[in-house]
Amino acid sequence: MRTISKKLNHEEIEAFGKEVDALREEVMAKVGKEDADHIRSIYKIYRYTEILGRGLIHFSFEPISFVAGSLILGASKIINNMELGHNVLHGQYDWMNDPRFNSRTFEWDIVSDSHQWKFYHNYMHHTYTNVLNKDHDYGYNFTRLTEAQKWKPVHLTQPFTNMFLAMNFQWGVGAHGYRVEYMEIPKKQRKKKSLKDYKAVFFKKIELQLVKDYLFFPLLAGLNFPKIILGNLIANLIRNLWTYAVIFCGHFTENAESFSVDDITGETKAQWYLRQLKGSSNLDGSNFFYTMTGHLSHQIEHHMFPDMPAKRYREVAPRLKEICAKYGQHYNTGRFVKQFASVWKRIVAYSFPDSIAGKLMGNKKKYLEPTGLLSQPSFQISLPNEEKSATLI
């Protein structure tokens, strides 16, 4: 894949890393009451909107209040999953020692089990960002996004499978988790714990979510239970479509780069910073928009500092952009419509063989055969050792 950033020598890369490190230390030194107040207020907004949304759905006697309740409940689920859940599970608020905001005790309103998610996302995705055959979030193992992935006829269907995934995103994310855990454990340990054991964790979370949304609350409505089921279906659909759009804009826009396992062998922390920059893309918008994306609007800052309270990314972004400009590095950002359109351009283009995809994307053919060897960067994302292994080990 082509790069539109200046190629840096070793000294320039290390100098870039030092400036990014200094920025992180400066901002992390400010973390405290302001950040605690923010996440507490987000928690209250989530709880109040959930009560309001479910109340409107339950007591509505005409379409307008029912639709309003479904929309509000959908927004509540987005807040729970994005600004609250995603950021808490990254350990951004562990220092508060509050179980409501601790990554070890938090569980979110989605069928994806939080422990499985922390392994495949916090550790695997954030350590091996956009590294083919290591980052399982890159195309979620079925979407071809670069000429470095071998084309197969099944890729012709990826525009349609992505539409299906968008509408059912929580199910895709949940099913993705147990498969990644199983694939990443050593083969010897697979004899002790089968794929069925990992799947059971996912199925248990499914059971809890289905009982809550489609049994408990509907039963409270008596004969009006179909209305409650429909309201929850609409709310979950809204959450699914929004989270799909935001997350896919984070790494699959036109200029977001991918890497091979050979690229990260012996990778230093400064080189890791550069890879996070080149493999991620941001979204421009208002503060409300940023909150509703869980600040994944600032995917670049999030990937460089995943344990920093997310609201701080707004403060970091202009400073980081200056550093990138100083070193001639492309800072990939744009409005939501522009970025999401480029994601779909990429999905459609790479659904075709390279002769067509190359013309649509303007890239040179460069297929990277998987080596089958586990290459390790010297720098890995910070995560407790017990969470760097599969859940059931």
Protein backbone atom coordinates (compact mmCIF):
# COMPACT_ATOMS: atom_id res chain seq x y z
CA MET A 1 0.00 0.00 0.00
CA ARG A 2 1.25 3.47 -0.84
CA THR A 3 2.13 5.86 1.98
CA ILE A 4 1.63 9.60 1.77
CA SER A 5 3.87 10.37 4.75
CA LYS A 6 7.53 11.31 4.58
CA LYS A 7 9.89 8.37 5.07
CA LEU A 8 11.83 9.01 8.31
CA ASN A 9 15.29 7.75 9.23
CA HIS A 10 15.98 6.05 12.57
CA GLU A 11 16.97 9.25 14.37
CA GLU A 12 13.86 11.08 13.14
CA ILE A 13 11.58 8.23 14.21
CA GLU A 14 13.06 8.15 17.72
CA ALA A 15 12.82 11.97 17.99
CA PHE A 16 9.16 11.73 16.91
CA GLY A 17 8.57 9.12 19.62
CA LYS A 18 10.18 11.27 22.31
CA GLU A 19 7.94 14.22 21.46
CA VAL A 20 4.84 11.97 21.57
CA ASP A 21 5.99 10.53 24.91
CA ALA A 22 6.49 14.03 26.33
CA LEU A 23 2.99 15.03 25.22
CA ARG A 24 1.52 11.95 26.91
CA GLU A 25 3.35 12.62 30.18
CA GLU A 26 2.21 16.25 30.21
CA VAL A 27 -1.46 15.39 29.70
CA MET A 28 -1.52 12.32 31.98
CA ALA A 29 -0.16 14.50 34.81
CA LYS A 30 -3.43 16.47 34.68
CA VAL A 31 -5.73 13.42 34.98
CA GLY A 32 -7.87 13.63 38.10
CA LYS A 33 -11.12 15.13 39.37
CA GLU A 34 -12.18 16.62 36.02
CA ASP A 35 -11.98 13.20 34.40
CA ALA A 36 -13.75 11.47 37.30
CA ASP A 37 -16.57 14.04 37.15
CA HIS A 38 -16.86 13.48 33.41
CA ILE A 39 -17.29 9.70 33.55
CA ARG A 40 -19.70 9.99 36.52
CA SER A 41 -21.85 12.42 34.52
CA ILE A 42 -21.74 10.08 31.51
CA TYR A 43 -22.91 7.24 33.76
CA LYS A 44 -25.85 9.33 34.97
CA ILE A 45 -26.79 10.29 31.39
CA TYR A 46 -26.69 6.63 30.40
CA ARG A 47 -28.91 5.57 33.32
CA TYR A 48 -31.42 8.43 32.94
CA THR A 49 -31.75 7.98 29.17
CA GLU A 50 -32.25 4.23 29.63
CA ILE A 51 -35.04 4.84 32.17
CA LEU A 52 -36.63 7.51 29.96
CA GLY A 53 -36.38 5.42 26.80
CA ARG A 54 -37.76 2.26 28.38
CA GLY A 55 -40.48 4.30 30.13
CA LEU A 56 -41.65 5.91 26.89
CA ILE A 57 -41.71 2.56 25.09
CA HIS A 58 -43.61 0.94 27.98
CA PHE A 59 -46.26 3.64 28.52
CA SER A 60 -46.63 4.94 24.95
CA PHE A 61 -50.14 4.92 23.47
CA GLU A 62 -49.30 6.42 20.09
CA PRO A 63 -46.43 6.14 17.56
CA ILE A 64 -44.63 9.40 18.38
CA SER A 65 -43.78 8.57 22.02
CA PHE A 66 -42.96 4.98 21.04
CA VAL A 67 -40.51 6.11 18.36
CA ALA A 68 -39.05 8.71 20.74
CA GLY A 69 -38.56 6.02 23.40
CA SER A 70 -36.85 3.69 20.92
CA LEU A 71 -34.51 6.45 19.73
CA ILE A 72 -33.61 7.48 23.30
CA LEU A 73 -33.00 3.87 24.32
CA GLY A 74 -30.80 3.46 21.24
CA ALA A 75 -28.82 6.55 22.26
CA SER A 76 -28.50 5.18 25.79
CA LYS A 77 -27.07 1.91 24.46
CA ILE A 78 -24.60 3.87 22.33
CA ILE A 79 -23.41 5.83 25.38
CA ASN A 80 -23.14 2.60 27.38
CA ASN A 81 -21.07 0.88 24.70
CA MET A 82 -18.93 3.81 23.52
CA GLU A 83 -18.09 6.62 25.96
CA LEU A 84 -18.71 4.44 29.01
CA GLY A 85 -18.02 0.78 28.15
CA HIS A 86 -15.24 1.02 25.58
CA ASN A 87 -13.24 3.52 27.59
CA VAL A 88 -13.77 1.90 31.00
CA LEU A 89 -12.73 -1.49 29.62
CA HIS A 90 -9.53 0.11 28.37
CA GLY A 91 -8.70 0.85 32.02
CA GLN A 92 -8.91 4.62 31.56
CA TYR A 93 -10.60 5.03 34.94
CA ASP A 94 -9.14 2.14 36.99
CA TRP A 95 -7.31 4.72 39.14
CA MET A 96 -10.68 5.85 40.58
CA ASN A 97 -11.05 2.52 42.46
CA ASP A 98 -14.78 2.64 41.73
CA PRO A 99 -16.19 -0.76 40.62
CA ARG A 100 -18.63 1.03 38.29
CA PHE A 101 -15.67 2.30 36.26
CA ASN A 102 -13.10 -0.45 36.74
CA SER A 103 -12.04 -2.55 33.74
CA ARG A 104 -11.94 -5.72 35.87
CA THR A 105 -15.55 -5.47 37.07
CA PHE A 106 -17.43 -3.56 34.37
CA GLU A 107 -19.86 -5.39 32.09
CA TRP A 108 -21.63 -3.67 29.22
CA ASP A 109 -25.00 -3.75 27.45
CA ILE A 110 -23.96 -5.85 24.43
CA VAL A 111 -23.72 -9.58 23.66
CA SER A 112 -19.90 -9.40 23.52
CA ASP A 113 -18.36 -10.71 26.76
CA SER A 114 -16.13 -8.01 28.26
CA HIS A 115 -13.24 -10.38 29.14
CA GLN A 116 -13.13 -11.84 25.62
CA TRP A 117 -13.33 -8.34 24.16
CA LYS A 118 -10.39 -7.10 26.27
CA PHE A 119 -8.21 -9.91 24.94
CA TYR A 120 -8.91 -9.61 21.25
CA HIS A 121 -9.36 -5.81 21.18
CA ASN A 122 -7.31 -4.25 24.02
CA TYR A 123 -4.39 -6.60 23.62
CA MET A 124 -4.42 -8.12 20.11
CA HIS A 125 -5.85 -5.21 18.12
CA HIS A 126 -4.00 -2.44 19.96
CA THR A 127 -0.67 -4.27 19.91
CA TYR A 128 -0.88 -5.48 16.29
CA THR A 129 -2.93 -2.63 14.80
CA ASN A 130 -3.53 -3.24 11.07
CA VAL A 131 -0.92 -6.03 10.94
CA LEU A 132 -2.26 -8.62 8.51
CA ASN A 133 -2.74 -12.10 9.98
CA LYS A 134 -2.29 -10.77 13.54
CA ASP A 135 -4.88 -8.01 13.98
CA HIS A 136 -8.15 -9.94 13.79
CA ASP A 137 -10.11 -6.66 13.85
CA TYR A 138 -8.63 -5.76 10.46
CA GLY A 139 -11.58 -6.61 8.24
CA TYR A 140 -12.86 -8.99 10.94
CA ASN A 141 -11.35 -11.92 9.02
CA PHE A 142 -13.77 -11.68 6.11
CA THR A 143 -13.48 -8.21 4.53
CA ARG A 144 -10.61 -7.65 2.07
CA LEU A 145 -9.24 -4.09 2.43
CA THR A 146 -5.87 -4.12 0.70
CA GLU A 147 -4.04 -5.68 -2.23
CA ALA A 148 -1.83 -7.38 0.38
CA GLN A 149 -4.75 -9.75 1.10
CA LYS A 150 -5.19 -12.47 -1.54
CA TRP A 151 -8.39 -12.08 -3.54
CA LYS A 152 -10.96 -14.89 -3.49
CA PRO A 153 -14.32 -15.06 -5.33
CA VAL A 154 -16.13 -14.88 -1.97
CA HIS A 155 -14.88 -11.28 -1.61
CA LEU A 156 -17.38 -10.26 -4.33
CA THR A 157 -20.04 -10.59 -1.64
CA GLN A 158 -18.36 -8.33 0.94
CA PRO A 159 -20.47 -5.21 0.23
CA PHE A 160 -23.54 -7.27 1.10
CA THR A 161 -22.01 -9.11 4.06
CA ASN A 162 -20.90 -5.74 5.45
CA MET A 163 -24.46 -4.42 5.23
CA PHE A 164 -25.59 -7.49 7.18
CA LEU A 165 -22.77 -7.00 9.70
CA ALA A 166 -23.70 -3.33 10.21
CA MET A 167 -27.27 -4.24 11.14
CA ASN A 168 -26.11 -7.03 13.47
CA PHE A 169 -22.82 -5.57 14.67
CA GLN A 170 -23.07 -6.62 18.33
CA TRP A 171 -23.48 -10.25 17.24
CA GLY A 172 -20.48 -10.03 14.92
CA VAL A 173 -18.33 -8.50 17.64
CA GLY A 174 -19.43 -11.10 20.18
CA ALA A 175 -18.86 -14.09 17.90
CA HIS A 176 -15.51 -12.64 16.86
CA GLY A 177 -14.26 -12.67 20.48
CA TYR A 178 -14.37 -16.35 21.31
CA ARG A 179 -12.96 -17.37 17.92
CA VAL A 180 -9.96 -15.06 18.31
CA GLU A 181 -9.26 -16.36 21.81
CA TYR A 182 -9.32 -19.92 20.56
CA MET A 183 -7.14 -19.21 17.51
CA GLU A 184 -4.51 -17.37 19.56
CA ILE A 185 -3.91 -19.95 22.29
CA PRO A 186 -1.06 -22.46 21.76
CA LYS A 187 -2.21 -25.66 20.03
CA LYS A 188 -1.24 -27.78 23.06
CA GLN A 189 -3.65 -25.84 25.26
CA ARG A 190 -6.44 -26.31 22.72
CA LYS A 191 -6.60 -29.94 23.87
CA LYS A 192 -7.47 -28.80 27.39
CA LYS A 193 -10.07 -26.24 26.35
CA SER A 194 -12.08 -26.71 23.19
CA LEU A 195 -13.73 -24.12 20.99
CA LYS A 196 -16.97 -25.17 22.68
CA ASP A 197 -15.67 -23.91 26.04
CA TYR A 198 -14.90 -20.48 24.61
CA LYS A 199 -18.23 -20.39 22.81
CA ALA A 200 -20.01 -21.12 26.12
CA VAL A 201 -18.76 -17.80 27.54
CA PHE A 202 -20.28 -15.99 24.56
CA PHE A 203 -23.54 -17.92 24.80
CA LYS A 204 -23.86 -17.08 28.51
CA LYS A 205 -23.62 -13.37 27.68
CA ILE A 206 -26.19 -13.81 24.89
CA GLU A 207 -28.56 -15.42 27.39
CA LEU A 208 -28.26 -12.49 29.80
CA GLN A 209 -28.89 -9.91 27.06
CA LEU A 210 -31.85 -11.75 25.53
CA VAL A 211 -33.51 -12.27 28.91
CA LYS A 212 -33.18 -8.56 29.72
CA ASP A 213 -34.33 -7.06 26.40
CA TYR A 214 -36.75 -9.70 25.11
CA LEU A 215 -38.18 -11.46 28.19
CA PHE A 216 -37.92 -9.44 31.44
CA PHE A 217 -39.01 -6.00 30.18
CA PRO A 218 -41.66 -7.39 27.76
CA LEU A 219 -43.20 -9.46 30.60
CA LEU A 220 -43.59 -6.29 32.67
CA ALA A 221 -45.85 -4.94 29.90
CA GLY A 222 -48.25 -7.91 29.98
CA LEU A 223 -50.23 -8.14 26.74
CA ASN A 224 -48.32 -5.19 25.32
CA PHE A 225 -45.14 -7.29 25.19
CA PRO A 226 -44.82 -7.14 21.34
CA LYS A 227 -44.39 -3.37 21.56
CA ILE A 228 -41.54 -3.73 24.07
CA ILE A 229 -39.80 -6.34 21.95
CA LEU A 230 -40.07 -4.09 18.88
CA GLY A 231 -38.74 -1.08 20.81
CA ASN A 232 -35.70 -3.04 21.96
CA LEU A 233 -35.10 -4.35 18.44
CA ILE A 234 -35.12 -0.80 17.06
CA ALA A 235 -32.82 0.49 19.84
CA ASN A 236 -30.33 -2.34 19.27
CA LEU A 237 -30.43 -1.74 15.49
CA ILE A 238 -29.65 1.98 15.99
CA ARG A 239 -26.71 1.10 18.26
CA ASN A 240 -25.44 -1.53 15.80
CA LEU A 241 -25.48 0.79 12.78
CA TRP A 242 -23.79 3.65 14.63
CA THR A 243 -21.03 1.58 16.23
CA TYR A 244 -20.29 -0.16 12.91
CA ALA A 245 -19.95 3.20 11.12
CA VAL A 246 -17.71 4.78 13.78
CA ILE A 247 -15.46 1.75 14.23
CA PHE A 248 -14.98 1.11 10.52
CA CYS A 249 -13.98 4.76 10.04
CA GLY A 250 -11.20 4.20 12.56
CA HIS A 251 -8.95 1.97 10.43
CA PHE A 252 -10.48 1.31 7.01
CA THR A 253 -10.54 4.75 5.38
CA GLU A 254 -8.78 5.17 2.05
CA ASN A 255 -5.39 6.27 3.41
CA ALA A 256 -5.23 4.07 6.54
CA GLU A 257 -2.24 1.79 5.99
CA SER A 258 -1.78 -1.92 6.71
CA PHE A 259 1.41 -3.79 7.65
CA SER A 260 2.99 -7.23 7.45
CA VAL A 261 4.29 -9.29 10.38
CA ASP A 262 7.81 -8.65 9.10
CA ASP A 263 7.27 -4.90 9.46
CA ILE A 264 6.92 -5.14 13.27
CA THR A 265 9.81 -7.46 14.12
CA GLY A 266 11.90 -5.64 16.72
CA GLU A 267 9.62 -2.61 16.52
CA THR A 268 10.48 0.13 19.03
CA LYS A 269 7.92 2.19 20.91
CA ALA A 270 8.54 5.13 18.56
CA GLN A 271 7.94 2.90 15.54
CA TRP A 272 4.81 1.57 17.25
CA TYR A 273 3.57 5.17 17.59
CA LEU A 274 4.14 5.72 13.87
CA ARG A 275 2.23 2.55 12.99
CA GLN A 276 -0.71 3.64 15.14
CA LEU A 277 -0.69 7.00 13.33
CA LYS A 278 -0.51 5.51 9.83
CA GLY A 279 -3.07 2.79 10.56
CA SER A 280 -5.75 5.01 12.14
CA SER A 281 -8.07 7.81 11.02
CA ASN A 282 -10.07 10.49 12.82
CA LEU A 283 -13.47 12.13 12.47
CA ASP A 284 -14.04 15.90 12.76
CA GLY A 285 -17.17 17.16 14.51
CA SER A 286 -18.71 18.79 17.57
CA ASN A 287 -18.10 17.89 21.23
CA PHE A 288 -21.51 16.15 21.29
CA PHE A 289 -20.48 14.11 18.24
CA TYR A 290 -17.18 13.21 19.92
CA THR A 291 -19.00 11.97 23.03
CA MET A 292 -21.45 9.87 21.00
CA THR A 293 -18.52 8.18 19.27
CA GLY A 294 -16.92 7.42 22.64
CA HIS A 295 -14.15 9.72 21.40
CA LEU A 296 -13.26 7.11 18.78
CA SER A 297 -13.55 10.19 16.59
CA HIS A 298 -9.95 10.58 17.85
CA GLN A 299 -8.84 7.10 16.83
CA ILE A 300 -5.23 8.25 16.30
CA GLU A 301 -4.93 9.64 19.82
CA HIS A 302 -6.79 6.63 21.25
CA HIS A 303 -4.36 4.21 19.61
CA MET A 304 -1.33 6.09 20.85
CA PHE A 305 -2.73 6.51 24.38
CA PRO A 306 -5.42 3.85 24.94
CA ASP A 307 -5.34 4.20 28.75
CA MET A 308 -5.75 8.01 28.73
CA PRO A 309 -9.27 9.23 29.70
CA ALA A 310 -10.86 9.70 26.28
CA LYS A 311 -12.10 13.26 26.74
CA ARG A 312 -8.43 14.30 26.95
CA TYR A 313 -8.01 13.36 23.26
CA ARG A 314 -9.63 16.69 22.32
CA GLU A 315 -6.77 18.44 24.14
CA VAL A 316 -4.09 16.17 22.68
CA ALA A 317 -5.25 16.24 19.03
CA PRO A 318 -4.07 19.73 17.94
CA ARG A 319 -0.69 19.24 19.66
CA LEU A 320 -0.20 15.83 18.07
CA LYS A 321 -1.19 17.23 14.69
CA GLU A 322 1.57 19.83 15.03
CA ILE A 323 4.13 17.11 15.81
CA CYS A 324 2.98 15.11 12.77
CA ALA A 325 3.30 18.17 10.52
CA LYS A 326 6.80 18.84 11.88
CA TYR A 327 7.92 15.33 10.84
CA GLY A 328 5.99 15.26 7.54
CA GLN A 329 3.55 12.60 8.70
CA HIS A 330 0.00 12.47 7.32
CA TYR A 331 -2.68 13.07 9.99
CA ASN A 332 -5.72 11.27 8.59
CA THR A 333 -8.89 13.17 9.53
CA GLY A 334 -12.13 14.42 7.94
CA ARG A 335 -15.86 14.81 8.39
CA PHE A 336 -17.91 11.66 9.02
CA VAL A 337 -19.56 11.53 5.58
CA LYS A 338 -16.21 11.85 3.78
CA GLN A 339 -14.48 9.22 5.89
CA PHE A 340 -17.37 6.74 5.84
CA ALA A 341 -17.68 7.13 2.05
CA SER A 342 -13.97 6.31 1.68
CA VAL A 343 -14.47 3.18 3.83
CA TRP A 344 -17.17 1.97 1.44
CA LYS A 345 -15.08 2.87 -1.58
CA ARG A 346 -12.42 0.56 -0.14
CA ILE A 347 -14.87 -2.24 0.69
CA VAL A 348 -16.32 -2.16 -2.83
CA ALA A 349 -12.95 -1.75 -4.60
CA TYR A 350 -11.25 -4.68 -2.89
CA SER A 351 -14.24 -6.93 -3.43
CA PHE A 352 -12.86 -7.16 -7.00
CA PRO A 353 -9.59 -8.73 -8.23
CA ASP A 354 -6.47 -6.55 -8.10
CA SER A 355 -6.71 -5.52 -11.77
CA ILE A 356 -9.96 -3.69 -10.96
CA ALA A 357 -9.26 -2.81 -7.32
CA GLY A 358 -5.95 -1.19 -8.25
CA LYS A 359 -7.63 1.10 -10.78
CA LEU A 360 -10.30 2.11 -8.29
CA MET A 361 -7.82 2.74 -5.47
CA GLY A 362 -4.71 3.74 -7.43
CA ASN A 363 -2.49 1.26 -5.58
CA LYS A 364 0.29 -1.00 -6.77
CA LYS A 365 -0.19 -4.76 -6.40
CA LYS A 366 1.65 -6.11 -3.34
CA TYR A 367 0.31 -9.40 -2.01
CA LEU A 368 1.99 -10.46 1.24
CA GLU A 369 2.01 -14.21 1.80
CA PRO A 370 1.44 -15.09 5.50
CA THR A 371 4.70 -16.38 7.02
CA GLY A 372 2.94 -18.46 9.66
CA LEU A 373 5.49 -17.23 12.21
CA LEU A 374 4.60 -15.17 15.24
CA SER A 375 6.55 -11.93 15.02
CA GLN A 376 6.60 -9.86 18.20
CA PRO A 377 7.13 -6.12 18.44
CA SER A 378 9.44 -5.17 21.28
CA PHE A 379 6.69 -2.85 22.53
CA GLN A 380 3.28 -4.26 23.42
CA ILE A 381 0.16 -2.64 24.77
CA SER A 382 -0.07 -2.53 28.57
CA LEU A 383 -2.46 -5.14 29.93
CA PRO A 384 -2.34 -7.38 33.03
CA ASN A 385 -0.60 -10.66 32.20
CA GLU A 386 -3.68 -12.73 33.04
CA GLU A 387 -5.65 -10.78 30.44
CA LYS A 388 -3.04 -11.41 27.72
CA SER A 389 -4.12 -15.04 27.72
CA ALA A 390 -7.44 -16.54 26.80
CA THR A 391 -10.29 -16.27 29.29
CA LEU A 392 -10.51 -19.91 30.29
CA ILE A 393 -6.83 -20.71 30.64
